[in-house]
């Protein structure tokens, strides 16, 4: 066996503290909570040096000791990770923010940050001997897991709402996944997946029902810290549906603290949701630790149309512990932000990512952020994956015309 050097120790439950073996397939805790991965951080503190990263490849696997795959032969990679952080000079100036940045996940394989969770999740599934994975999805996660499963030689069974973007359906089909559409929401797709798992014994890759997707997503937090030379920003905004990214970023920063790579300061984490589906925002405003199911949810930012997140208590905990907040924006604000970001700074963000620009405008007006704060918007995908978000009448010209 060719070891990667992973410092994975065990899995544990953040609710009841039960401990589980890393060498067996695990899903939820007996109490129903998602499981998290625990690493030997004392060993990491002694043996790891952040300067060693300089020589490593610019992918998320540069942090292999803090990832769960133990045999490097099981790594399934398409070069994902280490996406750029771009300063939004024009957009920042318009809002009166001198240090506004955007981390662009749109250039990652499959065009969204979902590739991070798929890369690590599929790699670990391969290591555990999984032959078939299944999951409900709003589109992009299913596409990413289908692509990475194909590379790993694992069959994927994907169930998504019929309103999911056509391009994500095409990705699943192209990768050879078994794709099914449901007349309903991702929560309805989840019920079908749950029954299918009981019948067929497939590996449940649903959000937070396997512990390793979050480990891929946490690399966004590791990268942000490294890209800012281990001086973390003041605020990080994240479009929140299932919330795995914000949970992962918080987990990454806490791990970096424990190994001494960053100081005591943590960024304020901000969960951004659409007004048509904002259970986390409602729970935060009511100072609750869990959210309620958002009935009749609907938004153009389809990726965050999650009426009830399994890990909502972890999302809220990350917000509370960092002094962050939760904010909702309308579909109209989201769509206008898509075009404004593109016109001002040449960034064609996905609707979910553009929601953050609308949110930071609100937070600036409310005094939550200040002019010189270092702020990172996390654009989770490429705008080109959403061809119907911008509609306009384009004039035709005659072949002999002069413009």
XYZ file of C-alpha atoms in Angstrom:
403
model
C 0.000 0.000 0.000
C 1.304 3.417 -0.952
C 0.356 5.748 1.876
C -0.560 9.383 1.316
C 0.413 10.330 4.842
C -3.155 11.066 5.941
C -3.446 11.815 9.653
C -7.047 10.570 9.808
C -7.785 9.119 13.216
C -11.502 8.323 13.491
C -15.016 9.572 12.891
C -17.085 11.188 15.611
C -20.542 12.562 16.236
C -20.720 16.310 16.975
C -23.974 15.799 18.879
C -23.482 12.768 21.143
C -19.692 12.263 20.819
C -19.887 8.614 19.744
C -16.743 7.456 17.919
C -16.682 5.329 14.744
C -13.971 3.444 12.841
C -12.382 5.079 9.811
C -11.838 1.678 8.201
C -15.510 0.808 7.648
C -18.336 2.391 5.664
C -20.095 4.897 7.901
C -23.055 7.146 7.370
C -25.068 8.851 10.111
C -24.533 8.406 13.830
C -26.959 6.211 15.754
C -28.494 9.438 17.050
C -29.161 10.632 13.475
C -26.450 13.285 13.316
C -23.901 13.603 10.500
C -20.436 12.304 11.379
C -17.247 14.351 11.139
C -13.656 13.250 10.535
C -11.127 13.681 13.324
C -7.409 13.902 12.558
C -4.344 13.499 14.764
C -3.715 17.234 14.970
C -1.021 16.905 17.640
C 0.989 14.837 15.186
C 0.186 17.331 12.439
C 1.430 20.174 14.620
C 4.747 18.382 15.121
C 5.318 17.019 11.636
C 3.746 19.487 9.202
C 5.331 22.720 8.056
C 3.253 25.135 6.001
C 6.347 26.099 4.019
C 6.416 22.555 2.604
C 3.242 23.366 0.657
C 5.181 25.653 -1.666
C 6.663 22.628 -3.453
C 3.373 20.784 -3.829
C 1.013 20.693 -6.792
C -1.688 23.397 -6.909
C -4.634 21.124 -6.134
C -6.623 20.370 -3.005
C -4.495 17.242 -2.499
C -1.631 19.512 -1.380
C -3.322 19.181 2.047
C -3.319 15.367 1.906
C -2.378 14.902 5.561
C -5.625 16.652 6.532
C -7.715 14.633 4.086
C -9.130 11.133 4.706
C -7.674 9.048 1.832
C -4.904 6.776 3.148
C -3.708 5.048 -0.028
C -2.674 7.412 -2.807
C -3.665 4.801 -5.397
C -7.277 5.526 -4.439
C -7.069 9.253 -5.160
C -9.465 10.175 -7.963
C -8.456 13.584 -9.267
C -9.069 15.874 -12.217
C -6.782 18.604 -10.899
C -9.429 20.211 -8.693
C -8.712 22.946 -6.198
C -6.517 25.986 -5.612
C -8.919 28.289 -7.435
C -7.976 31.971 -7.732
C -8.959 34.786 -5.418
C -9.740 37.895 -7.470
C -9.978 41.424 -6.118
C -13.237 43.071 -7.183
C -11.902 46.582 -7.657
C -14.829 48.160 -9.500
C -17.559 46.360 -7.541
C -15.790 47.127 -4.287
C -15.448 50.804 -5.183
C -19.142 50.997 -6.003
C -20.024 49.587 -2.584
C -17.376 51.560 -0.714
C -15.337 48.457 0.122
C -11.584 48.653 -0.472
C -10.808 44.954 0.075
C -13.548 42.995 -1.653
C -12.455 39.644 -3.094
C -14.067 36.727 -4.897
C -12.841 33.133 -4.815
C -13.893 31.704 -8.162
C -14.906 28.048 -8.090
C -16.302 28.344 -11.611
C -13.021 27.247 -13.172
C -12.828 23.962 -11.255
C -13.584 20.616 -13.030
C -17.335 20.270 -13.769
C -17.612 24.043 -13.296
C -18.645 24.160 -9.635
C -17.224 23.705 -6.157
C -19.087 20.374 -5.995
C -16.010 18.838 -7.599
C -14.173 19.224 -4.298
C -16.632 17.098 -2.359
C -16.866 14.595 -5.207
C -13.097 14.213 -5.523
C -12.598 13.396 -1.853
C -15.903 11.583 -1.366
C -15.457 9.309 -4.388
C -11.807 8.679 -3.542
C -12.736 7.503 -0.052
C -15.651 5.450 -1.394
C -13.203 3.724 -3.731
C -10.870 3.065 -0.808
C -13.753 1.496 1.120
C -14.664 -0.806 -1.766
C -17.908 0.884 -2.825
C -19.326 -0.265 -6.187
C -22.459 1.909 -6.545
C -23.247 5.340 -5.097
C -26.587 7.125 -5.109
C -27.733 10.604 -4.176
C -30.457 13.231 -4.532
C -29.232 16.491 -6.035
C -30.295 19.862 -7.374
C -27.951 19.191 -10.284
C -24.326 20.188 -9.848
C -23.444 17.713 -7.106
C -24.951 14.877 -9.118
C -22.971 15.956 -12.166
C -19.712 16.123 -10.220
C -20.220 12.791 -8.463
C -21.157 11.161 -11.780
C -17.974 12.417 -13.442
C -15.680 11.392 -10.597
C -17.452 8.056 -10.131
C -16.885 7.309 -13.820
C -13.164 7.936 -13.389
C -13.150 5.709 -10.292
C -15.042 2.852 -11.960
C -18.016 3.278 -9.620
C -21.622 3.297 -10.840
C -23.663 6.387 -9.951
C -27.459 6.495 -9.525
C -28.675 10.105 -9.487
C -32.141 11.482 -8.674
C -32.854 15.170 -9.263
C -35.884 17.474 -9.540
C -37.210 17.880 -13.077
C -36.497 21.619 -12.833
C -32.745 21.018 -12.489
C -30.569 22.661 -15.127
C -30.437 20.632 -18.332
C -26.657 20.911 -18.536
C -26.270 18.999 -15.254
C -28.527 16.245 -16.572
C -26.320 16.018 -19.647
C -23.197 15.696 -17.502
C -24.722 12.799 -15.574
C -25.818 11.007 -18.739
C -22.489 11.604 -20.477
C -20.674 10.032 -17.528
C -22.829 6.916 -17.727
C -24.809 7.539 -14.545
C -28.325 6.183 -14.110
C -30.325 9.423 -13.991
C -33.913 9.804 -12.778
C -36.054 12.941 -12.565
C -38.751 13.571 -9.956
C -41.686 15.975 -10.016
C -40.776 17.787 -6.817
C -37.914 19.192 -4.742
C -34.591 17.757 -3.638
C -36.316 16.640 -0.438
C -38.648 14.479 -2.558
C -35.680 13.073 -4.460
C -34.114 12.262 -1.094
C -37.067 10.120 -0.084
C -36.770 8.066 -3.268
C -33.028 7.629 -2.719
C -33.626 6.525 0.874
C -36.038 3.785 -0.218
C -33.678 2.678 -3.014
C -30.767 2.351 -0.594
C -32.811 0.079 1.655
C -33.767 -2.057 -1.333
C -30.405 -2.256 -3.125
C -27.761 -1.616 -0.474
C -26.159 1.218 -2.441
C -23.739 3.681 -0.842
C -25.590 6.797 0.305
C -23.724 9.856 -0.987
C -26.446 12.306 0.081
C -25.318 15.593 1.597
C -23.746 14.888 5.012
C -24.998 11.288 5.042
C -21.462 10.253 4.194
C -18.669 11.983 6.144
C -16.202 12.775 3.364
C -17.841 15.320 1.062
C -17.316 17.885 3.810
C -13.575 17.101 3.806
C -13.366 18.080 0.160
C -15.348 21.251 0.757
C -13.183 22.262 3.717
C -10.238 22.700 1.373
C -11.813 26.029 0.360
C -11.046 27.212 3.884
C -7.514 25.818 3.785
C -6.870 27.568 0.481
C -8.269 30.911 1.599
C -5.971 30.856 4.627
C -2.938 29.974 2.526
C -3.768 32.448 -0.248
C -3.947 35.249 2.327
C -0.574 34.149 3.705
C -2.189 32.619 6.809
C -3.788 35.928 7.792
C -7.463 35.114 7.477
C -9.961 37.636 6.035
C -12.451 39.472 8.213
C -15.594 38.108 6.552
C -16.425 35.141 4.290
C -19.818 34.965 2.576
C -21.146 31.637 1.392
C -24.347 30.705 -0.530
C -26.061 28.247 1.760
C -28.331 25.374 0.794
C -27.164 22.143 2.401
C -24.444 24.229 4.026
C -21.601 21.732 3.633
C -19.238 24.451 2.432
C -19.693 26.746 5.402
C -19.411 23.780 7.783
C -16.265 22.652 6.003
C -14.647 26.102 5.964
C -15.257 26.453 9.707
C -13.837 22.969 10.342
C -10.756 23.784 8.270
C -10.078 27.009 10.144
C -10.445 25.309 13.534
C -8.000 22.604 12.450
C -5.530 25.238 11.256
C -5.803 26.942 14.627
C -5.029 23.706 16.441
C -1.881 23.058 14.423
C -0.763 26.649 14.893
C -0.928 27.835 11.274
C -3.364 30.688 11.951
C -4.011 32.816 15.020
C -7.016 33.178 17.291
C -8.947 35.415 14.906
C -11.542 33.707 12.718
C -13.474 35.298 9.850
C -17.114 36.120 10.427
C -18.989 33.478 8.453
C -22.102 34.666 6.641
C -24.757 32.293 5.301
C -26.618 33.774 2.324
C -29.951 32.353 1.177
C -32.665 33.248 -1.301
C -35.791 34.871 0.076
C -37.796 32.050 -1.486
C -35.892 29.455 0.556
C -34.348 30.824 3.742
C -34.725 28.377 6.645
C -31.257 29.138 8.045
C -31.917 32.891 8.009
C -35.218 32.411 9.830
C -33.591 30.185 12.456
C -30.731 32.658 12.947
C -33.100 35.613 13.355
C -35.022 33.615 15.946
C -31.742 32.610 17.674
C -32.493 28.918 17.206
C -29.973 26.104 16.836
C -31.935 24.205 14.159
C -34.125 25.276 11.253
C -37.672 24.446 10.227
C -38.726 23.036 6.851
C -39.345 25.890 4.385
C -42.597 25.082 2.597
C -43.116 25.831 -1.109
C -39.521 26.931 -1.576
C -38.527 28.409 -4.932
C -35.617 30.464 -6.273
C -33.614 31.077 -9.441
C -30.551 30.112 -7.402
C -31.518 26.460 -7.712
C -28.423 25.146 -5.954
C -29.523 26.674 -2.647
C -33.139 25.588 -2.890
C -32.861 23.263 0.109
C -35.932 23.497 2.369
C -34.290 21.756 5.340
C -30.590 20.990 5.672
C -29.508 17.892 7.600
C -26.530 19.804 8.987
C -28.411 23.009 9.801
C -27.265 22.892 13.429
C -23.640 22.807 12.269
C -24.192 25.762 9.925
C -25.795 27.808 12.676
C -23.070 26.851 15.137
C -20.386 28.079 12.704
C -22.222 31.387 12.282
C -22.743 31.917 16.020
C -19.184 30.895 16.977
C -17.578 33.326 14.505
C -19.852 36.292 15.168
C -21.302 35.953 11.683
C -24.820 36.359 10.406
C -27.397 35.010 7.951
C -29.063 37.128 5.285
C -31.571 36.552 2.487
C -31.840 38.274 -0.892
C -34.548 38.285 -3.529
C -34.366 36.632 -6.931
C -34.468 40.082 -8.513
C -31.424 41.133 -6.488
C -29.646 37.919 -7.448
C -30.224 38.329 -11.175
C -29.199 41.982 -11.193
C -26.043 41.004 -9.293
C -25.144 38.427 -11.962
C -24.996 41.161 -14.624
C -23.474 43.794 -12.353
C -20.517 41.598 -11.366
C -19.896 40.732 -14.998
C -20.070 44.355 -16.160
C -17.954 45.764 -13.340
C -15.232 43.148 -12.911
C -15.675 40.605 -15.689
C -16.837 37.838 -13.354
C -19.719 35.765 -14.726
C -20.895 34.180 -11.482
C -23.576 31.566 -10.993
C -26.811 32.826 -9.366
C -25.787 31.321 -6.030
C -22.455 33.137 -6.117
C -24.050 36.380 -7.300
C -26.379 36.290 -4.285
C -23.350 37.162 -2.164
C -22.845 40.474 -3.957
C -26.450 41.400 -3.211
C -25.924 40.318 0.384
C -22.717 42.288 0.939
C -24.462 45.404 -0.335
C -27.101 44.919 2.373
C -24.527 44.205 5.058
C -22.541 47.313 4.135
C -25.685 49.462 4.366
C -26.533 47.897 7.733
C -23.036 48.536 9.129
C -22.192 44.833 9.592
C -19.070 45.280 7.448
C -16.775 48.277 7.222
C -14.979 49.987 4.351
C -11.553 48.470 5.038
C -12.673 44.941 6.014
C -11.099 42.152 4.011
C -14.126 40.321 2.565
C -14.295 37.136 0.469
C -17.304 36.179 -1.644
C -17.264 32.504 -2.554
C -18.613 32.082 -6.078
C -19.562 28.419 -6.170
C -19.875 27.938 -9.913
C -19.574 29.200 -13.459
C -22.310 31.427 -14.819
C -22.181 29.574 -18.145
C -23.770 26.561 -16.440
C -26.949 28.650 -16.123
C -27.660 29.797 -19.699
C -31.223 30.900 -18.952
C -30.540 33.334 -16.098
C -29.893 36.250 -18.437
C -32.354 37.048 -21.202
C -32.086 39.932 -23.605
C -33.200 40.872 -27.092
C -30.174 41.081 -29.329
C -30.596 43.059 -32.555
C -29.676 41.536 -35.908
C -27.728 43.400 -38.562
C -27.666 42.994 -42.336
C -24.575 41.336 -43.820
C -23.605 44.586 -45.605
C -24.261 46.791 -42.576
C -21.684 48.927 -40.787
C -21.917 49.141 -37.026
